[in-house]
Coordinates of C-alpha atoms in Angstrom, one line a residue:
R25 CA 92.9 -119.1 101.6
P26 CA 95.0 -120.5 99.3
G27 CA 92.9 -123.7 99.3
S28 CA 89.5 -122.4 99.1
A29 CA 90.7 -120.3 95.9
G30 CA 91.4 -123.7 94.8
M31 CA 87.6 -125.1 95.9
E32 CA 86.3 -122.4 93.4
G33 CA 88.3 -122.9 90.8
S34 CA 87.0 -126.2 90.2
G35 CA 83.8 -125.2 91.3
D36 CA 84.5 -123.3 88.2
A37 CA 85.8 -126.0 85.9
S38 CA 82.9 -128.3 86.8
P39 CA 79.6 -126.1 85.6
A40 CA 81.9 -126.4 82.1
G41 CA 83.0 -129.8 81.9
A42 CA 79.4 -130.8 82.3
D43 CA 78.1 -128.3 79.0
W44 CA 80.7 -129.9 76.8
R45 CA 79.5 -133.2 78.3
L46 CA 76.2 -132.8 77.0
V47 CA 77.1 -131.2 73.9
L48 CA 79.1 -134.1 72.9
W49 CA 75.7 -136.8 73.7
T50 CA 73.7 -134.5 71.7
L51 CA 76.5 -135.2 69.4
C52 CA 76.6 -138.6 69.2
S53 CA 72.7 -139.1 69.6
V54 CA 72.3 -136.9 66.3
L55 CA 75.4 -138.0 64.6
L56 CA 74.9 -141.7 65.4
P57 CA 71.2 -142.7 63.5
V58 CA 72.0 -140.2 60.7
L59 CA 75.5 -142.6 60.8
I60 CA 73.3 -146.0 60.7
T61 CA 70.2 -144.9 58.6
A62 CA 73.3 -143.5 55.9
W63 CA 75.5 -146.8 56.3
C64 CA 72.2 -149.4 55.5
S65 CA 71.2 -147.6 53.0
F66 CA 74.8 -147.6 51.2
Q67 CA 74.2 -151.3 51.9
R68 CA 71.1 -151.5 50.6
S69 CA 71.8 -150.1 47.4
R70 CA 75.0 -152.2 47.3
R71 CA 73.1 -155.6 47.7
Q72 CA 70.3 -153.7 44.7
L73 CA 73.2 -153.3 42.6
L74 CA 74.5 -156.8 42.9
I75 CA 71.4 -158.3 42.5
R76 CA 70.9 -156.3 39.6
D77 CA 74.3 -157.2 38.2
I78 CA 73.1 -160.9 38.4
F79 CA 69.7 -159.8 36.3
R80 CA 71.5 -158.7 34.0
K81 CA 74.6 -162.3 33.5
S82 CA 71.6 -165.0 34.3
K83 CA 70.0 -166.8 31.6
H84 CA 66.9 -167.0 34.2
D85 CA 64.1 -164.4 33.5
W86 CA 64.3 -162.6 37.2
H87 CA 62.1 -160.4 38.8
Y88 CA 62.2 -158.8 42.3
T89 CA 59.0 -158.4 43.6
D90 CA 58.2 -157.2 48.2
L91 CA 54.9 -159.3 48.7
F92 CA 54.5 -163.1 47.1
G93 CA 51.0 -163.6 46.3
S94 CA 50.6 -167.1 46.9
P95 CA 52.8 -168.9 49.8
S96 CA 55.9 -169.5 48.4
Y97 CA 59.5 -171.3 50.0
C98 CA 63.2 -170.8 48.6
C99 CA 64.3 -172.8 46.6
V100 CA 67.1 -173.4 48.0
C101 CA 67.1 -173.8 51.6
A102 CA 63.9 -174.2 51.8
Q103 CA 63.0 -171.3 54.4
H104 CA 59.0 -169.9 53.9
I105 CA 60.0 -165.8 52.3
L106 CA 57.4 -163.2 51.8
R107 CA 59.1 -161.6 49.4
G108 CA 62.3 -162.2 46.5
A109 CA 63.4 -162.8 43.5
F110 CA 61.0 -165.3 41.3
C111 CA 61.8 -166.3 37.5
S112 CA 58.9 -165.6 34.7
C113 CA 60.5 -168.1 32.6
C114 CA 60.3 -171.6 34.8
G115 CA 59.2 -170.6 38.2
L116 CA 61.8 -170.2 40.5
R117 CA 60.9 -168.2 44.3
V118 CA 63.9 -167.4 46.2
C119 CA 65.0 -165.6 49.0
E120 CA 67.5 -162.8 48.1
P121 CA 70.7 -164.2 50.3
C122 CA 70.5 -167.4 48.1
L123 CA 69.7 -165.8 45.1
K124 CA 73.3 -165.9 43.6
E125 CA 73.4 -170.0 44.8
A126 CA 70.0 -170.6 43.1
D127 CA 71.1 -169.2 40.1
R128 CA 74.4 -171.1 40.1
R129 CA 72.3 -174.5 41.0
F130 CA 68.9 -174.0 38.8
L131 CA 69.1 -174.6 34.9
C132 CA 66.2 -172.4 33.1
K133 CA 63.9 -172.9 30.3
E134 CA 66.0 -173.9 27.1
I135 CA 64.8 -172.0 24.3
T136 CA 66.5 -174.6 21.7
M137 CA 68.5 -178.1 22.6
R138 CA 72.2 -178.0 22.8
G139 CA 74.7 -180.1 22.4
T140 CA 72.8 -182.7 20.8
A141 CA 74.2 -184.6 17.8
G142 CA 71.5 -185.3 15.0
A143 CA 67.7 -184.1 15.4
P144 CA 66.3 -184.8 18.5
S145 CA 62.7 -185.5 18.3
S146 CA 61.7 -185.4 22.0
M147 CA 63.1 -183.9 25.2
P148 CA 62.8 -185.1 29.1
H149 CA 60.6 -182.8 31.7
H150 CA 62.1 -180.5 33.9
W151 CA 61.4 -180.9 36.7
I152 CA 61.4 -178.3 39.7
R153 CA 61.1 -178.4 43.3
G154 CA 58.1 -176.9 45.3
N155 CA 55.7 -173.4 44.6
V156 CA 53.6 -175.7 42.4
P157 CA 50.0 -174.4 42.2
L158 CA 47.3 -175.1 44.2
C159 CA 44.9 -176.7 42.3
S160 CA 47.3 -179.5 40.6
C161 CA 47.0 -183.5 41.0
C162 CA 49.8 -185.5 40.9
M163 CA 50.2 -188.0 37.2
V164 CA 51.4 -190.3 38.9
C165 CA 48.6 -190.9 42.0
K166 CA 46.2 -188.8 40.8
Q167 CA 46.2 -186.6 44.7
Q168 CA 46.5 -183.0 45.4
C169 CA 50.0 -182.0 45.4
G170 CA 51.4 -179.0 47.2
T171 CA 49.1 -179.1 50.7
Q172 CA 52.0 -179.1 52.7
P173 CA 53.3 -176.0 53.8
K174 CA 56.7 -176.5 53.0
L175 CA 58.9 -176.7 49.7
C176 CA 57.7 -179.9 48.5
D177 CA 57.1 -182.3 45.1
Y178 CA 57.6 -181.3 41.8
R179 CA 55.9 -179.7 38.5
C180 CA 57.4 -179.4 34.6
V181 CA 58.1 -176.6 34.3
W182 CA 56.7 -177.8 29.9
C183 CA 54.0 -179.6 30.2
Q184 CA 53.3 -177.7 33.8
Y185 CA 52.5 -182.1 35.3
T186 CA 53.1 -182.5 39.3
V187 CA 54.2 -184.9 41.1
H188 CA 54.4 -185.7 44.7
D189 CA 58.0 -185.8 46.2
E190 CA 57.0 -190.1 47.0
C191 CA 55.7 -190.6 43.8
M192 CA 59.0 -189.6 41.8
V193 CA 60.8 -192.6 40.5
D194 CA 63.6 -192.3 38.6
S195 CA 61.8 -192.9 34.9
L196 CA 60.0 -190.1 35.4
R197 CA 63.3 -188.4 35.5
T198 CA 63.8 -189.5 31.8
E199 CA 61.1 -190.1 30.3
D200 CA 60.1 -187.7 27.5
C201 CA 57.4 -184.7 28.6
T202 CA 55.2 -184.5 26.7
F203 CA 54.3 -180.9 26.6
G204 CA 51.4 -181.2 28.4
E205 CA 47.9 -179.5 27.6
F206 CA 49.2 -177.0 25.0
K207 CA 51.1 -179.6 22.9
D208 CA 49.6 -177.5 19.8
L209 CA 50.9 -174.6 20.7
I210 CA 53.9 -174.6 22.2
I211 CA 57.1 -174.7 19.9
P212 CA 59.7 -177.1 21.3
P213 CA 63.2 -176.6 21.9
Y214 CA 64.0 -180.0 19.5
Y215 CA 62.5 -177.6 16.6
L216 CA 64.8 -175.2 16.9
S217 CA 67.8 -177.0 17.0
A218 CA 66.1 -179.2 14.0
I219 CA 65.5 -176.2 11.8
N220 CA 68.5 -173.6 12.5
Q221 CA 70.8 -176.3 11.3
M222 CA 68.6 -176.3 8.8
R223 CA 69.3 -173.2 8.1
K224 CA 72.7 -173.4 8.2
E225 CA 73.0 -175.9 5.6
K226 CA 70.5 -173.5 3.5
R227 CA 67.5 -176.2 3.1
T228 CA 63.7 -174.3 3.4
S229 CA 61.6 -177.3 3.8
Y230 CA 60.7 -176.8 7.3
E231 CA 57.2 -179.1 6.9
K232 CA 59.7 -182.2 7.5
V233 CA 60.4 -181.8 11.1
V234 CA 55.9 -180.7 11.6
P235 CA 55.4 -184.5 12.1
Y236 CA 58.3 -184.0 15.4
C237 CA 55.6 -182.2 17.4
S238 CA 52.0 -183.0 16.4
K239 CA 50.2 -183.3 13.3
H240 CA 47.4 -180.5 14.3
W241 CA 50.7 -178.2 15.1
M242 CA 49.5 -174.6 15.4
P243 CA 52.1 -172.9 16.6
I244 CA 51.0 -168.9 19.2
M245 CA 52.8 -166.2 19.1
V246 CA 52.5 -163.2 21.8
L247 CA 52.5 -160.2 21.0
A248 CA 51.9 -158.0 24.5
N249 CA 51.3 -153.9 24.5
T250 CA 53.3 -153.1 27.9
R251 CA 51.1 -150.1 27.7
S252 CA 47.8 -150.2 26.4
G253 CA 44.8 -149.0 28.8
T254 CA 45.2 -151.1 31.8
N255 CA 48.8 -151.9 31.9
M256 CA 48.5 -155.3 32.7
G257 CA 51.1 -156.1 29.4
E258 CA 53.7 -157.2 32.1
I259 CA 51.8 -159.5 33.9
F260 CA 50.6 -161.4 31.0
L261 CA 54.6 -162.0 29.5
G262 CA 55.3 -164.1 32.9
E263 CA 52.0 -165.5 32.5
F264 CA 52.6 -166.9 28.7
K265 CA 56.2 -167.2 29.5
M266 CA 55.5 -169.8 32.1
L267 CA 53.1 -171.6 29.9
L268 CA 54.7 -171.3 26.7
N269 CA 58.2 -171.2 25.0
P270 CA 59.9 -167.8 26.5
V271 CA 60.7 -167.6 22.5
Q272 CA 57.2 -167.3 21.9
V273 CA 56.6 -163.9 23.9
F274 CA 57.6 -160.5 22.9
D275 CA 57.2 -157.5 24.6
L276 CA 56.3 -154.7 22.1
S277 CA 58.2 -152.0 23.8
K278 CA 61.3 -153.9 23.6
I279 CA 60.8 -155.2 19.7
A280 CA 58.7 -154.3 16.7
P281 CA 56.4 -156.3 15.8
A282 CA 57.7 -155.8 11.8
K283 CA 60.9 -158.0 14.0
A284 CA 59.4 -160.0 16.2
L285 CA 56.6 -161.6 13.0
Q286 CA 60.1 -162.5 11.8
L287 CA 59.8 -166.0 13.8
C288 CA 57.5 -166.6 11.6
T289 CA 60.0 -167.5 8.5
W290 CA 60.8 -170.4 10.6
L291 CA 57.4 -171.6 11.2
P292 CA 55.1 -174.0 8.8
C293 CA 53.5 -172.0 6.1
N294 CA 49.4 -170.9 7.5
A295 CA 50.2 -172.6 10.2
V296 CA 51.1 -170.0 13.1
R297 CA 48.6 -168.1 15.3
V298 CA 49.5 -164.5 16.9
L299 CA 47.5 -163.2 20.7
V300 CA 48.0 -159.5 20.0
C301 CA 47.6 -158.2 23.7
G302 CA 46.8 -154.6 23.2
G303 CA 44.1 -152.1 22.0
D304 CA 43.2 -151.5 18.8
G305 CA 45.8 -149.4 17.8
T306 CA 48.1 -152.3 19.1
V307 CA 46.0 -154.3 16.4
G308 CA 46.3 -151.6 14.0
W309 CA 50.5 -151.4 14.7
V310 CA 51.0 -155.9 13.9
L311 CA 48.1 -156.2 10.9
D312 CA 50.9 -153.1 9.5
A313 CA 53.7 -155.5 9.9
I314 CA 51.7 -158.3 8.7
D315 CA 50.8 -156.1 4.9
E316 CA 55.3 -155.4 5.5
M317 CA 55.8 -159.8 5.4
K318 CA 53.6 -159.2 2.1
I319 CA 55.3 -156.7 0.6
K320 CA 59.1 -158.6 1.5
G321 CA 57.0 -161.9 -0.1
Q322 CA 56.3 -163.6 3.1
E323 CA 52.7 -164.0 2.1
R324 CA 52.7 -167.9 2.8
Y325 CA 53.9 -167.8 7.0
I326 CA 51.0 -164.7 7.2
P327 CA 48.8 -165.7 10.6
Q328 CA 46.5 -165.6 11.8
V329 CA 45.4 -162.9 14.6
A330 CA 43.9 -163.4 17.4
V331 CA 42.9 -160.1 20.2
L332 CA 43.3 -160.0 24.0
P333 CA 41.1 -156.3 24.6
L334 CA 43.5 -154.4 27.0
G335 CA 42.6 -150.8 25.4
T336 CA 40.1 -148.8 26.0
G337 CA 37.7 -148.8 23.7
N338 CA 38.4 -152.0 22.0
D339 CA 35.7 -152.1 19.2
L340 CA 37.6 -154.2 16.9
S341 CA 37.6 -156.5 20.1
N342 CA 34.5 -156.8 20.3
T343 CA 32.7 -157.8 17.1
L344 CA 35.8 -160.3 16.3
G345 CA 34.0 -161.8 19.9
W346 CA 36.5 -161.3 22.2
G347 CA 35.0 -158.6 24.2
A348 CA 34.7 -155.8 25.0
G349 CA 37.7 -155.4 27.9
Y350 CA 39.7 -157.5 30.1
A351 CA 40.5 -157.6 32.9
G352 CA 41.8 -160.4 34.5
E353 CA 38.2 -162.6 34.7
V354 CA 39.7 -165.0 32.8
P355 CA 42.8 -167.3 33.4
V356 CA 46.0 -167.3 30.8
E357 CA 45.1 -171.1 30.3
Q358 CA 41.3 -170.5 29.0
I359 CA 42.7 -167.4 27.2
L360 CA 44.7 -169.9 25.2
R361 CA 42.2 -172.6 24.8
N362 CA 40.2 -169.3 23.1
V363 CA 42.1 -169.5 20.8
M364 CA 43.3 -173.0 19.8
E365 CA 39.5 -173.5 19.2
A366 CA 38.8 -170.0 16.8
D367 CA 37.4 -169.5 14.0
G368 CA 39.6 -168.0 10.7
I369 CA 37.5 -164.7 9.3
K370 CA 38.9 -161.6 6.7
L371 CA 38.7 -158.5 8.3
D372 CA 38.5 -155.9 5.4
R373 CA 41.6 -153.3 5.5
W374 CA 40.9 -149.7 4.0
K375 CA 43.3 -147.3 2.7
V376 CA 42.4 -143.2 4.1
Q377 CA 43.9 -141.1 2.1
V378 CA 44.0 -137.1 3.2
T379 CA 44.9 -134.0 0.4
N380 CA 45.6 -130.8 1.6
K381 CA 43.2 -128.2 -0.8
G382 CA 45.4 -125.0 -2.3
Y383 CA 46.8 -124.4 -5.6
Y384 CA 50.1 -124.3 -4.3
N385 CA 50.8 -127.4 -2.3
L386 CA 53.3 -129.6 -2.5
R387 CA 53.0 -132.0 1.0
K388 CA 52.7 -135.5 0.4
P389 CA 49.1 -136.9 1.4
K390 CA 48.1 -138.0 4.3
V391 CA 47.5 -141.8 4.3
F392 CA 46.3 -144.3 6.6
T393 CA 45.0 -147.8 7.1
M394 CA 41.9 -147.7 8.5
N395 CA 40.0 -151.3 10.4
N396 CA 37.8 -149.7 12.4
Y397 CA 35.9 -146.2 11.2
F398 CA 36.9 -143.2 10.1
S399 CA 35.3 -139.7 11.3
V400 CA 35.2 -135.9 11.2
G401 CA 32.9 -133.9 13.6
P402 CA 32.6 -133.8 17.4
D403 CA 33.4 -137.9 18.7
A404 CA 36.7 -136.5 17.1
L405 CA 37.5 -133.9 18.9
M406 CA 36.3 -135.5 21.7
A407 CA 39.5 -138.5 20.7
L408 CA 41.2 -134.7 20.0
N409 CA 40.8 -133.9 23.2
F410 CA 41.6 -136.5 24.9
H411 CA 44.4 -137.4 22.8
A412 CA 46.3 -133.4 23.7
H413 CA 45.1 -134.4 27.6
R414 CA 47.4 -137.9 27.5
E415 CA 50.0 -136.5 25.9
K416 CA 50.7 -134.2 29.0
T417 CA 49.7 -136.5 31.5
P418 CA 50.1 -139.9 30.4
S419 CA 50.4 -141.4 34.2
L420 CA 46.8 -140.4 34.4
F421 CA 45.3 -142.6 32.5
S422 CA 46.7 -146.0 33.2
S423 CA 42.4 -146.9 33.9
R424 CA 39.8 -148.1 31.4
I425 CA 37.4 -146.2 33.6
I426 CA 39.4 -143.2 33.9
N427 CA 40.3 -143.1 30.6
K428 CA 36.1 -143.3 29.7
A429 CA 35.4 -141.0 32.2
V430 CA 38.2 -138.3 30.3
Y431 CA 36.1 -138.9 27.4
F432 CA 32.5 -138.5 29.1
F433 CA 33.5 -135.1 30.3
Y434 CA 34.1 -133.7 26.8
G435 CA 31.6 -135.0 25.4
T436 CA 29.5 -133.3 28.1
K437 CA 31.7 -130.3 27.1
D438 CA 30.4 -130.4 23.8
C439 CA 27.3 -130.5 24.0
L440 CA 27.3 -127.0 25.4
V441 CA 29.5 -125.1 23.4
Q442 CA 28.7 -127.4 19.7
E443 CA 32.1 -126.9 18.1
C444 CA 31.6 -128.9 15.5
K445 CA 27.9 -127.5 14.2
D446 CA 26.9 -127.2 10.7
L447 CA 28.9 -129.3 9.5
N448 CA 26.7 -130.6 6.0
K449 CA 27.4 -126.9 5.0
K450 CA 31.8 -126.9 5.1
V451 CA 31.8 -130.8 4.3
E452 CA 30.3 -132.3 0.5
L453 CA 30.1 -136.5 0.6
E454 CA 30.5 -139.1 -1.9
L455 CA 29.3 -142.9 -1.8
D456 CA 30.6 -144.6 -4.7
G457 CA 30.9 -141.3 -6.7
E458 CA 27.5 -140.7 -5.9
R459 CA 27.0 -137.3 -4.4
I460 CA 24.7 -136.5 -1.3
E461 CA 22.8 -134.2 0.0
L462 CA 23.0 -133.8 4.0
P463 CA 20.4 -133.1 6.5
N464 CA 21.6 -130.7 9.8
L465 CA 24.5 -132.7 11.2
E466 CA 27.7 -132.0 13.2
G467 CA 29.3 -135.5 12.5
I468 CA 30.0 -138.2 10.0
I469 CA 31.5 -141.6 10.8
V470 CA 33.0 -144.1 8.0
L471 CA 32.0 -147.3 9.5
N472 CA 34.3 -150.5 9.0
I473 CA 33.0 -152.9 12.0
G474 CA 30.4 -153.8 14.1
Y475 CA 31.3 -151.8 17.3
W476 CA 31.2 -147.9 17.1
G477 CA 32.1 -145.9 21.0
G478 CA 33.4 -148.9 23.5
G479 CA 30.7 -151.5 22.6
C480 CA 28.4 -149.5 20.7
R481 CA 26.6 -150.8 17.4
L482 CA 25.7 -147.7 15.5
W483 CA 24.7 -149.1 12.3
E484 CA 21.9 -150.4 13.6
G485 CA 21.2 -148.1 16.4
M486 CA 18.1 -149.1 18.4
G487 CA 17.5 -151.5 15.6
D488 CA 13.3 -150.4 15.2
E489 CA 14.5 -150.1 11.3
P490 CA 14.9 -151.9 8.7
Y491 CA 18.5 -151.8 7.5
P492 CA 20.7 -152.6 5.2
L493 CA 23.4 -156.0 6.4
A494 CA 26.2 -154.6 8.2
R495 CA 29.6 -157.1 7.6
H496 CA 33.0 -156.3 8.1
D497 CA 34.0 -158.4 5.0
D498 CA 32.2 -157.7 2.8
G499 CA 34.2 -154.7 0.8
L500 CA 32.0 -152.2 2.1
L501 CA 31.3 -149.2 4.2
E502 CA 28.1 -148.0 6.1
V503 CA 28.4 -144.5 7.0
V504 CA 26.1 -142.6 9.1
G505 CA 25.3 -138.5 10.5
V506 CA 25.1 -137.3 13.6
H507 CA 23.1 -134.4 15.2
G508 CA 26.1 -134.0 18.1
S509 CA 27.4 -135.0 21.5
F510 CA 24.6 -135.4 22.4
H511 CA 22.9 -137.9 19.8
C512 CA 26.0 -140.1 19.9
A513 CA 25.2 -140.8 24.2
Q514 CA 21.5 -141.2 22.9
I515 CA 23.1 -143.8 20.4
Q516 CA 25.3 -145.8 23.1
V517 CA 22.2 -146.4 25.1
K518 CA 19.6 -147.0 22.2
L519 CA 17.3 -144.3 22.6
A520 CA 17.8 -143.0 20.0
N521 CA 18.9 -143.8 15.9
P522 CA 21.9 -142.5 13.1
V523 CA 21.1 -141.0 10.4
R524 CA 21.7 -143.8 8.0
L525 CA 23.6 -142.1 4.5
G526 CA 23.7 -145.4 3.1
Q527 CA 27.0 -148.1 1.7
A528 CA 30.1 -148.1 0.0
H529 CA 32.6 -149.6 -1.8
T530 CA 34.2 -145.7 -2.1
V531 CA 34.0 -142.5 0.2
R532 CA 34.8 -139.2 -0.6
L533 CA 34.5 -136.2 1.5
I534 CA 35.5 -132.7 0.9
L535 CA 36.6 -130.3 3.9
K536 CA 35.6 -127.1 1.6
S537 CA 36.6 -124.2 4.5
S538 CA 37.7 -123.9 8.2
K539 CA 39.4 -126.3 10.3
M540 CA 37.6 -129.5 11.9
P541 CA 38.5 -132.3 14.2
M542 CA 39.1 -135.9 12.6
Q543 CA 40.7 -139.8 13.3
V544 CA 41.1 -142.7 12.2
D545 CA 41.2 -145.9 14.6
G546 CA 41.2 -143.6 18.0
E547 CA 44.1 -141.0 16.3
P548 CA 43.1 -138.0 16.4
W549 CA 43.9 -134.4 14.2
A550 CA 43.1 -131.3 13.2
Q551 CA 42.7 -131.3 9.8
G552 CA 42.2 -127.9 7.1
P553 CA 40.1 -127.9 3.7
C554 CA 41.3 -131.0 2.6
T555 CA 39.6 -134.3 0.4
V556 CA 39.4 -137.5 1.9
T557 CA 39.6 -140.9 0.1
I558 CA 39.0 -144.4 1.3
T559 CA 39.2 -147.4 -0.9
H560 CA 39.5 -150.8 -0.3
K561 CA 43.1 -151.7 1.1
T562 CA 43.2 -155.5 1.6
H563 CA 42.3 -158.5 3.6
A564 CA 43.1 -159.2 7.2
L565 CA 43.0 -162.8 8.5
M566 CA 42.3 -163.1 11.9
L567 CA 40.4 -165.3 14.4
Y568 CA 36.3 -164.7 15.7
H569 CA 35.6 -166.3 18.9
S570 CA 32.2 -167.6 19.1
G571 CA 32.8 -168.2 22.8
E572 CA 32.2 -165.2 23.8
Q573 CA 28.7 -163.3 25.0
T574 CA 28.0 -160.1 22.2
D575 CA 25.4 -158.5 20.4
D576 CA 27.3 -159.8 17.3
D577 CA 25.5 -162.7 16.2
D578 CA 25.2 -161.9 12.3
A579 CA 28.9 -161.4 12.2
S580 CA 28.8 -164.7 14.0
S581 CA 27.1 -166.6 11.2
L582 CA 28.2 -165.5 8.0
S583 CA 31.9 -165.4 9.5
E584 CA 31.2 -168.7 9.5

């Protein structure tokens, strides 16, 4: 009996033990993946903190990528890598474990030369090994470089010349760098060193340093708006830093144009060229900063301005021959060549003063500067609706196609609603003091340039009627009327002509009643009864690219 009782007790304990083991294994199977995931997440966060710390303290302009766009090899361990860090200034590429060693071992492009006695007039090549462009040729044997699937061959970060490993000799390591094809655009580090020394000695005869660079030196500054239209500005920042001195490239989301343009005062008078990468609004922002330079008495340092169109409309860029929009189809090297070959012209800039009506109105008049056009009516309404929508959800408006589709939607809506009808009964128009009798209109547009509405030659229309010549440097404005959004669409596809109201040096528009949408260069607002006066303000020095195939042949010939 006692034995049988013992056997019964052990039988009862066995199922309980099995249950505890099952619970234990279940907990392990659940907790172990969680602990492993938490540990990996902790290690990943720790690595990211270490990488950010290296990026912050480094003199390199490091960026991290999950996938390189071309075959890449680590500059330290020489292993093939798919992801890792790269310097947008000197072009170094490195895997994550070797990042700290690469940052310690390799120097980046130097903005100025330090630790040199006297005023140097040259500098040696700065060679970086590996990851050379596939289309490059050796400067010694003229054969293609970078063809072997390994870390091989050298590239100078200044002149962009490449050399085979076997062609590299000691004389090349100490040879003076010529700065290559773009020597007339690059600001050499030794020039900035000399100017810095002269400023310490309170000398301002910077022209004496120019022969160290080139007789035809025309240094360029690149001002990129990384938030414009297609959001391509970030890519261009790195590509221009590779080809130029990094001190010449500015991100307008981090530094204002007025501050960036002070570099012009370190450079020879009337020699600087500025490339603005952005939309027409960014160009206007830079031109306003240039006007501030005139007020400060820095007129002799005023640069000439070229445009790389990254916005939505890009009408000013199109008028100046730089195209209606850039999507990466032209290499950065060709863009720099175009800037070098461009011709200087003048662009009228206008003062738009909006004075609210009312006997007890104590507010100051609103003052705008106009480069492109002013309008009241359906196109201003489309711009106002687009602007309000973009303010609510800015992440949706990162594509030029999406932006134009939204414009099309609001234009189609206005064709049905006609919110701006009977405009001629609500406004009075004066051209050079003479009142104009208005036909039945929904909109009035005042033009300074040839293009409007994203590529339309508004003043010309279908081109089948005689009309006075329109120019952007003659001190005259072209004033047209439209019958509505559908009429605007017809003009866009050359199926209709605008209502040409005339040309004038001064335009005065009186809004007698109600509230109407208005815009200046794409910046819209809703305006109550007021008086709008447009007068000439100043000229801007621009660069015209005659190589771009546009319809603006008349402006091209006149600018010459």
